[in-house]
mmCIF file of C-alpha atoms and ligand atoms in Angstrom:
data_model
loop_
_atom_site.group_PDB
_atom_site.id
_atom_site.type_symbol
_atom_site.label_atom_id
_atom_site.label_comp_id
_atom_site.label_asym_id
_atom_site.label_seq_id
_atom_site.Cartn_x
_atom_site.Cartn_y
_atom_site.Cartn_z
ATOM 1 C CA MET Y 1 120.475 85.825 85.751
ATOM 2 C CA ALA Y 2 117.993 84.601 88.491
ATOM 3 C CA LYS Y 3 114.931 86.051 87.523
ATOM 4 C CA GLN Y 4 113.875 88.865 89.937
ATOM 5 C CA VAL Y 5 110.695 89.580 91.697
ATOM 6 C CA LEU Y 6 110.631 92.848 93.004
ATOM 7 C CA PRO Y 7 108.834 94.768 96.257
ATOM 8 C CA GLY Y 8 105.189 95.808 95.410
ATOM 9 C CA SER Y 9 105.046 91.440 94.586
ATOM 10 C CA THR Y 10 102.951 89.437 95.866
ATOM 11 C CA ILE Y 11 104.978 86.053 98.084
ATOM 12 C CA GLY Y 12 102.663 82.989 98.758
ATOM 13 C CA VAL Y 13 103.470 81.179 101.472
ATOM 14 C CA PHE Y 14 102.903 77.445 101.820
ATOM 15 C CA GLY Y 15 102.502 77.391 105.639
ATOM 16 C CA SER Y 16 101.260 79.668 108.521
ATOM 17 C CA GLY Y 17 103.007 78.898 111.768
ATOM 18 C CA GLN Y 18 105.513 81.411 113.119
ATOM 19 C CA LEU Y 19 108.063 81.183 110.329
ATOM 20 C CA GLY Y 20 105.751 82.133 107.692
ATOM 21 C CA ARG Y 21 104.652 85.278 110.440
ATOM 22 C CA MET Y 22 108.368 86.428 111.203
ATOM 23 C CA PHE Y 23 109.029 86.382 106.805
ATOM 24 C CA ALA Y 24 105.940 88.124 106.404
ATOM 25 C CA ILE Y 25 106.890 90.723 108.456
ATOM 26 C CA GLU Y 26 110.615 91.068 106.496
ATOM 27 C CA ALA Y 27 108.553 90.825 103.222
ATOM 28 C CA ARG Y 28 106.028 93.913 104.208
ATOM 29 C CA LYS Y 29 108.873 95.822 105.737
ATOM 30 C CA LEU Y 30 110.533 95.785 101.708
ATOM 31 C CA GLY Y 31 107.250 96.604 100.118
ATOM 32 C CA TYR Y 32 106.521 92.798 99.128
ATOM 33 C CA ARG Y 33 102.438 91.747 99.493
ATOM 34 C CA VAL Y 34 102.026 88.395 101.504
ATOM 35 C CA HIS Y 35 99.449 85.774 100.362
ATOM 36 C CA THR Y 36 99.610 82.867 103.324
ATOM 37 C CA PHE Y 37 97.778 79.489 102.419
ATOM 38 C CA SER Y 38 97.163 76.691 105.049
ATOM 39 C CA PRO Y 39 93.707 74.863 106.633
ATOM 40 C CA ASP Y 40 93.899 77.389 108.834
ATOM 41 C CA SER Y 41 92.191 80.913 109.698
ATOM 42 C CA ASP Y 42 93.502 83.824 112.094
ATOM 43 C CA THR Y 43 97.161 81.795 112.411
ATOM 44 C CA PRO Y 44 100.554 83.472 113.123
ATOM 45 C CA THR Y 45 100.881 84.115 108.948
ATOM 46 C CA GLY Y 46 97.583 85.302 108.234
ATOM 47 C CA GLN Y 47 97.422 88.098 110.618
ATOM 48 C CA VAL Y 48 100.690 89.810 109.270
ATOM 49 C CA ALA Y 49 99.722 88.692 105.376
ATOM 50 C CA ASP Y 50 97.680 90.623 103.267
ATOM 51 C CA ILE Y 51 96.022 87.709 102.221
ATOM 52 C CA GLU Y 52 95.298 84.454 103.802
ATOM 53 C CA THR Y 53 94.012 81.584 101.979
ATOM 54 C CA SER Y 54 92.635 78.921 104.755
ATOM 55 C CA SER Y 55 91.852 75.686 102.550
ATOM 56 C CA ARG Y 56 93.467 72.294 102.436
ATOM 57 C CA TYR Y 57 96.449 70.955 101.021
ATOM 58 C CA ASP Y 58 95.046 68.549 98.865
ATOM 59 C CA ASP Y 59 92.055 70.481 97.738
ATOM 60 C CA LEU Y 60 94.091 70.947 94.222
ATOM 61 C CA ASP Y 61 91.685 73.400 92.486
ATOM 62 C CA ALA Y 62 92.545 76.027 95.947
ATOM 63 C CA VAL Y 63 95.921 75.163 95.589
ATOM 64 C CA ARG Y 64 96.330 76.347 91.765
ATOM 65 C CA ASN Y 65 94.474 79.723 91.891
ATOM 66 C CA PHE Y 66 96.565 80.426 95.117
ATOM 67 C CA ALA Y 67 99.766 79.810 93.310
ATOM 68 C CA ALA Y 68 97.621 81.806 89.722
ATOM 69 C CA SER Y 69 97.612 84.887 92.358
ATOM 70 C CA VAL Y 70 101.589 85.206 93.808
ATOM 71 C CA ASP Y 71 104.300 86.072 91.698
ATOM 72 C CA VAL Y 72 107.175 83.079 93.729
ATOM 73 C CA ILE Y 73 106.019 80.865 96.293
ATOM 74 C CA THR Y 74 108.141 79.776 99.374
ATOM 75 C CA PHE Y 75 107.136 77.666 102.558
ATOM 76 C CA GLU Y 76 107.950 77.748 106.199
ATOM 77 C CA PHE Y 77 106.552 74.284 106.401
ATOM 78 C CA GLU Y 78 108.145 71.447 105.234
ATOM 79 C CA ASN Y 79 104.916 68.898 105.301
ATOM 80 C CA VAL Y 80 102.831 70.343 102.535
ATOM 81 C CA PRO Y 81 102.453 67.047 99.813
ATOM 82 C CA SER Y 82 104.205 66.308 96.970
ATOM 83 C CA ALA Y 83 101.226 67.374 94.943
ATOM 84 C CA THR Y 84 100.391 70.137 96.512
ATOM 85 C CA VAL Y 85 103.740 71.668 95.172
ATOM 86 C CA GLU Y 86 103.429 70.016 92.341
ATOM 87 C CA ALA Y 87 100.027 71.558 91.176
ATOM 88 C CA ALA Y 88 101.614 74.838 92.469
ATOM 89 C CA ALA Y 89 104.343 74.604 90.261
ATOM 90 C CA GLU Y 90 102.594 74.473 87.103
ATOM 91 C CA PHE Y 91 101.981 78.167 87.447
ATOM 92 C CA THR Y 92 105.014 79.613 89.640
ATOM 93 C CA ALA Y 93 108.411 78.910 90.464
ATOM 94 C CA VAL Y 94 108.499 77.414 93.790
ATOM 95 C CA PHE Y 95 111.817 77.950 96.343
ATOM 96 C CA PRO Y 96 113.322 75.452 97.292
ATOM 97 C CA SER Y 97 112.452 73.155 94.821
ATOM 98 C CA GLY Y 98 109.910 70.931 95.549
ATOM 99 C CA GLU Y 99 112.482 67.639 94.754
ATOM 100 C CA ILE Y 100 114.204 69.276 97.865
ATOM 101 C CA LEU Y 101 111.407 69.198 99.678
ATOM 102 C CA HIS Y 102 110.722 65.770 99.403
ATOM 103 C CA THR Y 103 114.092 64.626 100.244
ATOM 104 C CA THR Y 104 113.873 66.634 103.288
ATOM 105 C CA GLN Y 105 110.066 65.531 104.679
ATOM 106 C CA ASN Y 106 111.190 62.266 105.016
ATOM 107 C CA ARG Y 107 114.113 60.910 107.448
ATOM 108 C CA LEU Y 108 114.714 57.951 105.267
ATOM 109 C CA ARG Y 109 115.275 59.947 102.343
ATOM 110 C CA GLU Y 110 116.761 62.560 103.721
ATOM 111 C CA LYS Y 111 119.865 59.737 106.086
ATOM 112 C CA THR Y 112 119.997 58.435 102.570
ATOM 113 C CA PHE Y 113 120.592 61.422 100.707
ATOM 114 C CA LEU Y 114 122.704 62.553 102.968
ATOM 115 C CA SER Y 115 125.484 59.341 103.400
ATOM 116 C CA THR Y 116 124.934 58.496 99.773
ATOM 117 C CA ASN Y 117 127.044 62.028 99.255
ATOM 118 C CA GLY Y 118 129.523 61.199 101.805
ATOM 119 C CA PHE Y 119 128.094 63.789 104.331
ATOM 120 C CA PRO Y 120 128.200 62.117 107.821
ATOM 121 C CA VAL Y 121 125.538 61.190 109.544
ATOM 122 C CA ALA Y 122 124.823 58.684 112.500
ATOM 123 C CA GLU Y 123 124.285 55.067 111.672
ATOM 124 C CA PHE Y 124 120.692 53.901 110.591
ATOM 125 C CA LYS Y 125 118.862 51.444 108.744
ATOM 126 C CA PRO Y 126 115.130 51.458 107.340
ATOM 127 C CA ILE Y 127 112.532 49.857 109.284
ATOM 128 C CA LYS Y 128 109.540 48.130 107.456
ATOM 129 C CA LEU Y 129 108.744 45.298 109.997
ATOM 130 C CA ILE Y 130 109.526 43.903 113.372
ATOM 131 C CA ASP Y 131 112.115 41.777 111.785
ATOM 132 C CA ASP Y 132 113.486 44.673 110.638
ATOM 133 C CA LEU Y 133 113.962 46.126 113.859
ATOM 134 C CA HIS Y 134 115.100 43.267 115.371
ATOM 135 C CA ARG Y 135 118.143 42.880 113.005
ATOM 136 C CA ALA Y 136 118.662 46.689 113.126
ATOM 137 C CA VAL Y 137 118.985 46.801 116.748
ATOM 138 C CA GLY Y 138 121.233 43.712 116.718
ATOM 139 C CA LYS Y 139 123.854 45.737 114.419
ATOM 140 C CA LEU Y 140 123.576 49.208 116.345
ATOM 141 C CA GLY Y 141 123.180 48.274 119.396
ATOM 142 C CA THR Y 142 121.168 50.031 122.523
ATOM 143 C CA PRO Y 143 120.698 52.642 123.080
ATOM 144 C CA SER Y 144 119.503 53.123 119.594
ATOM 145 C CA VAL Y 145 116.388 55.802 118.931
ATOM 146 C CA LEU Y 146 113.982 54.791 116.269
ATOM 147 C CA LYS Y 147 111.962 57.868 114.993
ATOM 148 C CA THR Y 148 109.117 57.552 112.284
ATOM 149 C CA ALA Y 149 110.093 58.224 108.822
ATOM 150 C CA GLY Y 150 107.934 60.944 108.375
ATOM 151 C CA PHE Y 151 105.925 64.141 109.714
ATOM 152 C CA GLY Y 152 108.486 64.300 113.005
ATOM 153 C CA TYR Y 153 109.488 67.122 114.485
ATOM 154 C CA ASP Y 154 110.533 68.105 118.608
ATOM 155 C CA GLY Y 155 110.872 64.801 119.329
ATOM 156 C CA LYS Y 156 107.487 63.804 117.902
ATOM 157 C CA GLY Y 157 107.598 59.592 116.741
ATOM 158 C CA GLN Y 158 110.488 59.002 118.824
ATOM 159 C CA THR Y 159 111.270 56.407 121.175
ATOM 160 C CA LYS Y 160 114.970 55.612 122.636
ATOM 161 C CA ILE Y 161 115.413 51.650 123.138
ATOM 162 C CA SER Y 162 117.393 50.771 125.827
ATOM 163 C CA ALA Y 163 117.420 47.199 125.761
ATOM 164 C CA ILE Y 164 116.291 43.883 123.596
ATOM 165 C CA GLY Y 165 113.253 44.383 125.704
ATOM 166 C CA GLU Y 166 111.708 47.256 124.610
ATOM 167 C CA ILE Y 167 111.764 46.478 120.401
ATOM 168 C CA GLU Y 168 107.824 45.487 120.541
ATOM 169 C CA SER Y 169 106.590 48.281 122.267
ATOM 170 C CA ALA Y 170 108.388 50.307 120.829
ATOM 171 C CA PHE Y 171 107.385 49.108 117.250
ATOM 172 C CA SER Y 172 103.628 48.710 117.886
ATOM 173 C CA ALA Y 173 104.019 52.700 118.755
ATOM 174 C CA LEU Y 174 104.816 53.078 115.131
ATOM 175 C CA ASP Y 175 101.191 52.338 113.955
ATOM 176 C CA GLY Y 176 102.652 50.518 110.687
ATOM 177 C CA ARG Y 177 104.288 54.199 109.748
ATOM 178 C CA ASP Y 178 107.456 53.576 107.857
ATOM 179 C CA ALA Y 179 110.600 54.401 110.270
ATOM 180 C CA VAL Y 180 114.890 54.015 110.747
ATOM 181 C CA LEU Y 181 116.567 53.465 113.669
ATOM 182 C CA GLU Y 182 119.389 55.503 114.178
ATOM 183 C CA SER Y 183 122.554 54.271 116.906
ATOM 184 C CA PHE Y 184 122.425 57.129 120.110
ATOM 185 C CA VAL Y 185 124.560 59.097 119.624
ATOM 186 C CA ASP Y 186 126.460 60.683 123.178
ATOM 187 C CA PHE Y 187 127.042 64.209 122.123
ATOM 188 C CA GLU Y 188 129.060 66.759 123.680
ATOM 189 C CA LYS Y 189 126.803 69.373 122.294
ATOM 190 C CA GLU Y 190 124.392 70.314 119.393
ATOM 191 C CA VAL Y 191 124.538 73.265 116.906
ATOM 192 C CA SER Y 192 123.582 74.071 113.945
ATOM 193 C CA VAL Y 193 124.075 76.122 110.792
ATOM 194 C CA VAL Y 194 121.701 78.173 109.304
ATOM 195 C CA CYS Y 195 122.422 79.425 105.929
ATOM 196 C CA THR Y 196 120.858 81.370 103.195
ATOM 197 C CA ARG Y 197 121.983 80.240 99.303
ATOM 198 C CA GLY Y 198 120.557 82.538 96.337
ATOM 199 C CA GLN Y 199 119.503 81.660 92.510
ATOM 200 C CA ASP Y 200 122.728 82.062 91.261
ATOM 201 C CA GLY Y 201 124.772 80.661 94.025
ATOM 202 C CA GLU Y 202 126.087 83.130 95.987
ATOM 203 C CA PHE Y 203 126.275 82.174 99.606
ATOM 204 C CA ALA Y 204 125.525 83.138 102.784
ATOM 205 C CA HIS Y 205 125.574 81.572 106.432
ATOM 206 C CA TYR Y 206 125.769 82.329 110.340
ATOM 207 C CA GLY Y 207 128.464 80.845 111.644
ATOM 208 C CA VAL Y 208 127.548 78.294 114.229
ATOM 209 C CA ILE Y 209 125.146 78.272 117.121
ATOM 210 C CA GLU Y 210 124.622 76.470 119.762
ATOM 211 C CA ASN Y 211 121.501 74.617 121.057
ATOM 212 C CA ASP Y 212 119.936 72.989 123.972
ATOM 213 C CA HIS Y 213 117.438 71.230 124.215
ATOM 214 C CA ARG Y 214 114.832 70.528 126.431
ATOM 215 C CA ASN Y 215 112.657 67.332 126.207
ATOM 216 C CA HIS Y 216 113.569 67.066 122.246
ATOM 217 C CA ILE Y 217 112.257 70.627 122.070
ATOM 218 C CA LEU Y 218 114.411 73.864 121.077
ATOM 219 C CA ASP Y 219 114.878 75.223 125.140
ATOM 220 C CA ILE Y 220 118.171 77.916 124.428
ATOM 221 C CA SER Y 221 120.369 78.990 121.177
ATOM 222 C CA PHE Y 222 123.450 80.942 121.009
ATOM 223 C CA ALA Y 223 125.844 82.162 118.985
ATOM 224 C CA PRO Y 224 128.481 82.119 118.791
ATOM 225 C CA ALA Y 225 128.474 78.628 118.977
ATOM 226 C CA ALA Y 226 131.862 77.973 122.230
ATOM 227 C CA VAL Y 227 133.583 75.326 119.779
ATOM 228 C CA SER Y 228 136.673 75.213 118.128
ATOM 229 C CA GLU Y 229 137.778 77.215 114.487
ATOM 230 C CA LYS Y 230 138.275 73.337 113.389
ATOM 231 C CA VAL Y 231 134.553 73.090 114.287
ATOM 232 C CA PHE Y 232 133.438 75.674 112.834
ATOM 233 C CA ASN Y 233 135.052 75.622 109.472
ATOM 234 C CA GLU Y 234 134.513 72.069 109.216
ATOM 235 C CA ALA Y 235 130.296 73.109 109.782
ATOM 236 C CA ILE Y 236 129.859 75.560 107.467
ATOM 237 C CA ARG Y 237 131.953 73.719 105.238
ATOM 238 C CA ILE Y 238 128.996 70.772 105.462
ATOM 239 C CA ALA Y 239 126.097 73.080 105.347
ATOM 240 C CA ARG Y 240 127.773 74.540 102.205
ATOM 241 C CA ASP Y 241 128.339 71.509 100.397
ATOM 242 C CA ILE Y 242 125.059 70.430 101.327
ATOM 243 C CA ALA Y 243 123.879 73.376 99.802
ATOM 244 C CA GLU Y 244 125.162 73.165 97.433
ATOM 245 C CA THR Y 245 124.382 69.590 95.944
ATOM 246 C CA LEU Y 246 121.152 69.822 96.514
ATOM 247 C CA GLU Y 247 120.918 73.086 94.525
ATOM 248 C CA TYR Y 248 119.253 74.877 97.328
ATOM 249 C CA VAL Y 249 117.898 78.163 96.849
ATOM 250 C CA GLY Y 250 116.436 80.190 99.939
ATOM 251 C CA THR Y 251 117.443 80.089 104.321
ATOM 252 C CA LEU Y 252 118.143 76.289 105.114
ATOM 253 C CA CYS Y 253 119.060 75.191 108.511
ATOM 254 C CA VAL Y 254 121.619 72.150 109.041
ATOM 255 C CA GLU Y 255 121.450 70.703 112.520
ATOM 256 C CA PHE Y 256 124.408 69.104 113.587
ATOM 257 C CA PHE Y 257 125.442 66.596 116.724
ATOM 258 C CA LEU Y 258 129.078 67.460 117.958
ATOM 259 C CA THR Y 259 130.563 64.507 119.563
ATOM 260 C CA LYS Y 260 133.264 64.536 122.437
ATOM 261 C CA ASN Y 261 135.593 63.945 120.142
ATOM 262 C CA GLU Y 262 134.905 66.652 118.112
ATOM 263 C CA LYS Y 263 133.458 64.821 115.189
ATOM 264 C CA LEU Y 264 130.020 66.468 113.205
ATOM 265 C CA LEU Y 265 127.458 64.599 112.411
ATOM 266 C CA VAL Y 266 124.446 65.781 110.333
ATOM 267 C CA ASN Y 267 120.900 65.151 112.692
ATOM 268 C CA GLU Y 268 118.648 66.679 110.574
ATOM 269 C CA LEU Y 269 117.633 69.022 107.871
ATOM 270 C CA ALA Y 270 115.225 71.727 107.753
ATOM 271 C CA PRO Y 271 114.372 73.328 104.538
ATOM 272 C CA ARG Y 272 113.481 76.815 105.324
ATOM 273 C CA PRO Y 273 114.323 79.303 108.214
ATOM 274 C CA HIS Y 274 115.185 77.068 111.881
ATOM 275 C CA ASN Y 275 114.029 78.315 115.507
ATOM 276 C CA SER Y 276 117.650 78.322 116.007
ATOM 277 C CA GLY Y 277 117.747 81.556 113.380
ATOM 278 C CA HIS Y 278 115.593 83.079 115.307
ATOM 279 C CA LEU Y 279 118.268 85.145 117.255
ATOM 280 C CA THR Y 280 119.193 86.545 113.828
ATOM 281 C CA PHE Y 281 115.675 88.929 113.900
ATOM 282 C CA ASP Y 282 117.548 91.186 116.331
ATOM 283 C CA ALA Y 283 121.134 90.430 116.185
ATOM 284 C CA CYS Y 284 121.683 90.404 112.634
ATOM 285 C CA VAL Y 285 122.033 93.142 109.740
ATOM 286 C CA THR Y 286 120.051 90.694 107.610
ATOM 287 C CA SER Y 287 118.146 88.185 109.060
ATOM 288 C CA GLN Y 288 116.733 84.360 108.278
ATOM 289 C CA PHE Y 289 113.652 85.033 107.190
ATOM 290 C CA GLU Y 290 115.641 88.436 104.972
ATOM 291 C CA GLN Y 291 117.470 86.150 103.498
ATOM 292 C CA GLN Y 292 114.909 83.741 102.419
ATOM 293 C CA LEU Y 293 112.850 86.531 100.918
ATOM 294 C CA ARG Y 294 115.656 87.777 99.303
ATOM 295 C CA ALA Y 295 116.651 84.236 97.772
ATOM 296 C CA VAL Y 296 113.449 83.663 96.841
ATOM 297 C CA CYS Y 297 113.452 87.106 94.904
ATOM 298 C CA GLY Y 298 116.532 86.247 92.716
ATOM 299 C CA LEU Y 299 118.123 89.327 94.941
ATOM 300 C CA PRO Y 300 121.610 89.568 96.511
ATOM 301 C CA LEU Y 301 121.633 88.069 99.767
ATOM 302 C CA GLY Y 302 122.178 90.731 103.077
ATOM 303 C CA SER Y 303 124.864 90.988 104.974
ATOM 304 C CA THR Y 304 124.474 87.766 107.879
ATOM 305 C CA ASP Y 305 127.337 90.342 110.561
ATOM 306 C CA TYR Y 306 126.023 90.122 113.669
ATOM 307 C CA TYR Y 307 125.558 93.024 115.649
ATOM 308 C CA SER Y 308 127.210 91.769 119.370
ATOM 309 C CA PRO Y 309 126.584 88.110 120.992
ATOM 310 C CA ALA Y 310 122.708 86.491 121.551
ATOM 311 C CA ALA Y 311 120.920 84.052 122.864
ATOM 312 C CA MET Y 312 117.148 82.846 122.232
ATOM 313 C CA ALA Y 313 114.578 80.862 124.292
ATOM 314 C CA ASN Y 314 111.315 79.327 123.546
ATOM 315 C CA LEU Y 315 108.634 80.572 125.425
ATOM 316 C CA LEU Y 316 106.151 77.536 125.361
ATOM 317 C CA GLY Y 317 102.487 77.063 126.088
ATOM 318 C CA ASP Y 318 103.857 76.110 129.677
ATOM 319 C CA ILE Y 319 104.331 79.602 131.003
ATOM 320 C CA TRP Y 320 100.690 80.298 131.072
ATOM 321 C CA GLU Y 321 99.368 77.301 132.850
ATOM 322 C CA SER Y 322 99.539 79.237 136.105
ATOM 323 C CA GLY Y 323 97.840 82.354 134.695
ATOM 324 C CA GLU Y 324 99.252 86.015 132.012
ATOM 325 C CA PRO Y 325 102.983 85.996 131.980
ATOM 326 C CA ASP Y 326 103.788 89.076 133.039
ATOM 327 C CA TRP Y 327 105.386 90.607 130.324
ATOM 328 C CA GLY Y 328 106.717 94.121 131.715
ATOM 329 C CA ALA Y 329 108.481 91.768 134.418
ATOM 330 C CA ALA Y 330 110.720 90.481 131.519
ATOM 331 C CA LEU Y 331 110.964 93.819 129.657
ATOM 332 C CA GLY Y 332 112.331 95.093 132.769
ATOM 333 C CA ASP Y 333 116.041 94.116 131.205
ATOM 334 C CA PRO Y 334 116.520 96.812 128.563
ATOM 335 C CA SER Y 335 118.760 94.201 126.200
ATOM 336 C CA VAL Y 336 115.700 91.972 126.300
ATOM 337 C CA LYS Y 337 113.227 91.427 123.323
ATOM 338 C CA ILE Y 338 109.807 89.790 123.512
ATOM 339 C CA HIS Y 339 108.253 88.147 120.117
ATOM 340 C CA LEU Y 340 104.235 86.395 120.432
ATOM 341 C CA TYR Y 341 103.629 84.959 117.672
ATOM 342 C CA GLY Y 342 99.496 85.462 117.803
ATOM 343 C CA LYS Y 343 98.834 81.672 118.793
ATOM 344 C CA SER Y 344 95.137 81.849 121.088
ATOM 345 C CA GLU Y 345 95.771 78.392 122.293
ATOM 346 C CA GLN Y 346 98.257 78.234 125.001
ATOM 347 C CA ARG Y 347 99.192 74.464 124.762
ATOM 348 C CA PRO Y 348 101.939 72.820 126.928
ATOM 349 C CA GLY Y 349 105.107 72.077 124.603
ATOM 350 C CA ARG Y 350 103.450 74.682 122.554
ATOM 351 C CA LYS Y 351 105.740 77.041 120.854
ATOM 352 C CA MET Y 352 103.723 80.916 121.764
ATOM 353 C CA GLY Y 353 107.005 83.207 121.165
ATOM 354 C CA HIS Y 354 110.323 83.753 121.817
ATOM 355 C CA ILE Y 355 112.985 86.050 124.070
ATOM 356 C CA THR Y 356 116.097 87.455 122.879
ATOM 357 C CA ALA Y 357 119.382 89.321 124.302
ATOM 358 C CA MET Y 358 121.926 90.598 122.857
ATOM 359 C CA ALA Y 359 125.493 90.919 124.943
ATOM 360 C CA ASN Y 360 128.863 91.390 124.902
ATOM 361 C CA THR Y 361 129.675 87.153 125.508
ATOM 362 C CA ALA Y 362 126.788 84.593 124.328
ATOM 363 C CA ALA Y 363 127.289 83.623 128.523
ATOM 364 C CA GLU Y 364 125.693 86.650 129.376
ATOM 365 C CA ALA Y 365 123.396 87.043 126.508
ATOM 366 C CA VAL Y 366 122.440 83.439 127.767
ATOM 367 C CA ASN Y 367 121.613 84.706 131.475
ATOM 368 C CA ALA Y 368 119.630 87.391 130.359
ATOM 369 C CA VAL Y 369 116.940 85.353 127.910
ATOM 370 C CA GLY Y 370 116.696 82.653 131.023
ATOM 371 C CA ASN Y 371 116.073 85.251 133.660
ATOM 372 C CA ALA Y 372 113.268 87.003 131.437
ATOM 373 C CA ARG Y 373 111.757 83.521 131.470
ATOM 374 C CA ASN Y 374 112.215 83.107 134.691
ATOM 375 C CA VAL Y 375 110.159 86.209 136.016
ATOM 376 C CA LEU Y 376 107.509 85.871 133.633
ATOM 377 C CA ALA Y 377 107.171 81.845 135.024
ATOM 378 C CA VAL Y 378 107.697 83.452 138.796
ATOM 379 C CA GLN Y 379 105.762 86.700 137.818
ATOM 380 C CA ALA Y 380 102.294 84.692 136.373
ATOM 381 C CA LYS Y 381 102.592 82.352 139.308
ATOM 382 C CA LEU Y 382 102.472 85.477 141.388
ATOM 383 C CA LEU Y 383 99.836 86.844 139.718
ATOM 384 C CA ILE Y 384 97.224 83.971 140.787
HETATM 385 P P1 AMP N 401 114.793 65.100 115.583
HETATM 386 O O1 AMP N 401 113.468 65.062 116.057
HETATM 387 O O2 AMP N 401 115.649 63.889 115.081
HETATM 388 O O3 AMP N 401 115.945 66.784 115.620
HETATM 389 O O4 AMP N 401 115.109 64.818 117.201
HETATM 390 C C1 AMP N 401 115.149 65.783 118.842
HETATM 391 C C2 AMP N 401 116.736 66.182 119.738
HETATM 392 O O5 AMP N 401 115.831 64.894 120.173
HETATM 393 C C3 AMP N 401 117.859 66.019 119.122
HETATM 394 O O6 AMP N 401 117.845 67.692 118.959
HETATM 395 C C4 AMP N 401 118.264 65.527 119.903
HETATM 396 O O7 AMP N 401 118.782 66.001 121.488
HETATM 397 C C5 AMP N 401 117.651 64.663 120.705
HETATM 398 N N1 AMP N 401 117.639 63.136 120.081
HETATM 399 C C6 AMP N 401 117.196 62.843 118.312
HETATM 400 N N2 AMP N 401 118.324 61.819 117.542
HETATM 401 C C7 AMP N 401 119.292 61.319 118.368
HETATM 402 C C8 AMP N 401 120.543 60.449 118.740
HETATM 403 N N3 AMP N 401 120.506 59.660 117.547
HETATM 404 N N4 AMP N 401 120.966 60.398 119.591
HETATM 405 C C9 AMP N 401 120.803 60.885 120.589
HETATM 406 N N5 AMP N 401 120.085 62.124 120.711
HETATM 407 C C10 AMP N 401 119.105 61.899 119.868
#
C-alpha cells in the first residue's frame, strides 16, 4: 500500500514553468501547499505556489534544504541534473524516480530503452564522431534527422540532413555534443497518449490526442484523434507497457508518429504532464495535472472522461509582435477559454499561454481555437 501524502502537506516541484503552474493550481484546489525550486524568480509556477526557492540546481545544500522541507517531490522540467534528484531523494520520495528522469532526459538512453524493450521506434544510430555520422547516413539514407542527445525540445538541437553534402555542417552544429541520427519518418500524423500510473500500478489515460506542429513546436492538439480503433488500442497498449516497464509513477506522455500504413513509432517520452494534455485541464473530469498530484501523493486516480471533444492552440510570443492581443475579442466565443502563464518577456517561439475550446466535434473545437487565435493576432495588429 502506497504511503499517502494528504491535503495540507507540501508538494515540492523542481522546475517553475507553465506545467508547474497548472500543477500548482490543481494542488491548491485540493488543499495542498506547493514549493517550487528553480534558478529563476517570479516564475509561472512561483506566482501560484506558496513558496518559490530561486537557487541553482547544482547548489546541493539548497536542494537538501528544499527536500527536507517538503513531503514529496515531483518535477515539471526533465532536465534537472541527476545529482540534484539524488540529493533530494536522500530526504524525500521523488516521483517519477531519478532513474526514469535519467533515461528520458537523453535521447540516446531513451531510444535504447525503448528499442531494447521491443517498443517501436524509427531506426537510429548513436553519433560521437564525424565518421559515425558518415557511416550512419550511409545506413539510414537521406533524409534523416540529427538530434543532440541531451537538452533538446521543440526541435532545438535538430538538423535535417537531406543530402550527403550536408553532413559536415550538420556535424559542426553539434558543437561536440553527443547526438543521435534518426531515419526521417514520412508520417501521416503525430499523436500522443497522456497517461498516469499510480504507486499501486493503477493506470488511466486520456485516449489518443492528435497533434499538429508548426516549426517543430506544438501548434494545435485535439481529442479524440481521428484514428482507427486498431491504432487507438495499439497506442494505449504501448503507452501502458512503457509505464509498466519503467514502473512509472506520475503522468507520462508518449509521443508517436503514425505512418501512412498505420504503424505507430514512439518519437519521445515526456516524464511529466505534456503540452498535448493541456486540453484536459478544461475538458476532463480530472486533468493531467491533478492525476500527477494524485499519483505522487499515493491517492486513487480520477476519471479521465471528457465532457466533450476539445482542442487546444498554443499562444507563442509572436502574437505580441504588433502589440497587446485583444483578449476580449477572443473571448467573444463563449466556448473559448484562455490560459496565460504569467511570463513577462514575450519572445518569438516562447510558449506564453494557450486557448482551449470544447464543441460537439473535435473539428469544431479546432475551428474555435483557430478562430480565437486569429482574432487575437488580427486585433493586436489593428490596435497599433
Ligand atoms: P522532437 O523534439 O524530437 O519531438 O521533434 C519535434 C518535431 O520535429 C516532431 O514533433 C516532428 O514534427 C519533427 N520530427 C522529429 N523527428 C522526426 C523524424 N525522425 N522524422 C520526421 N519528423 C521528425
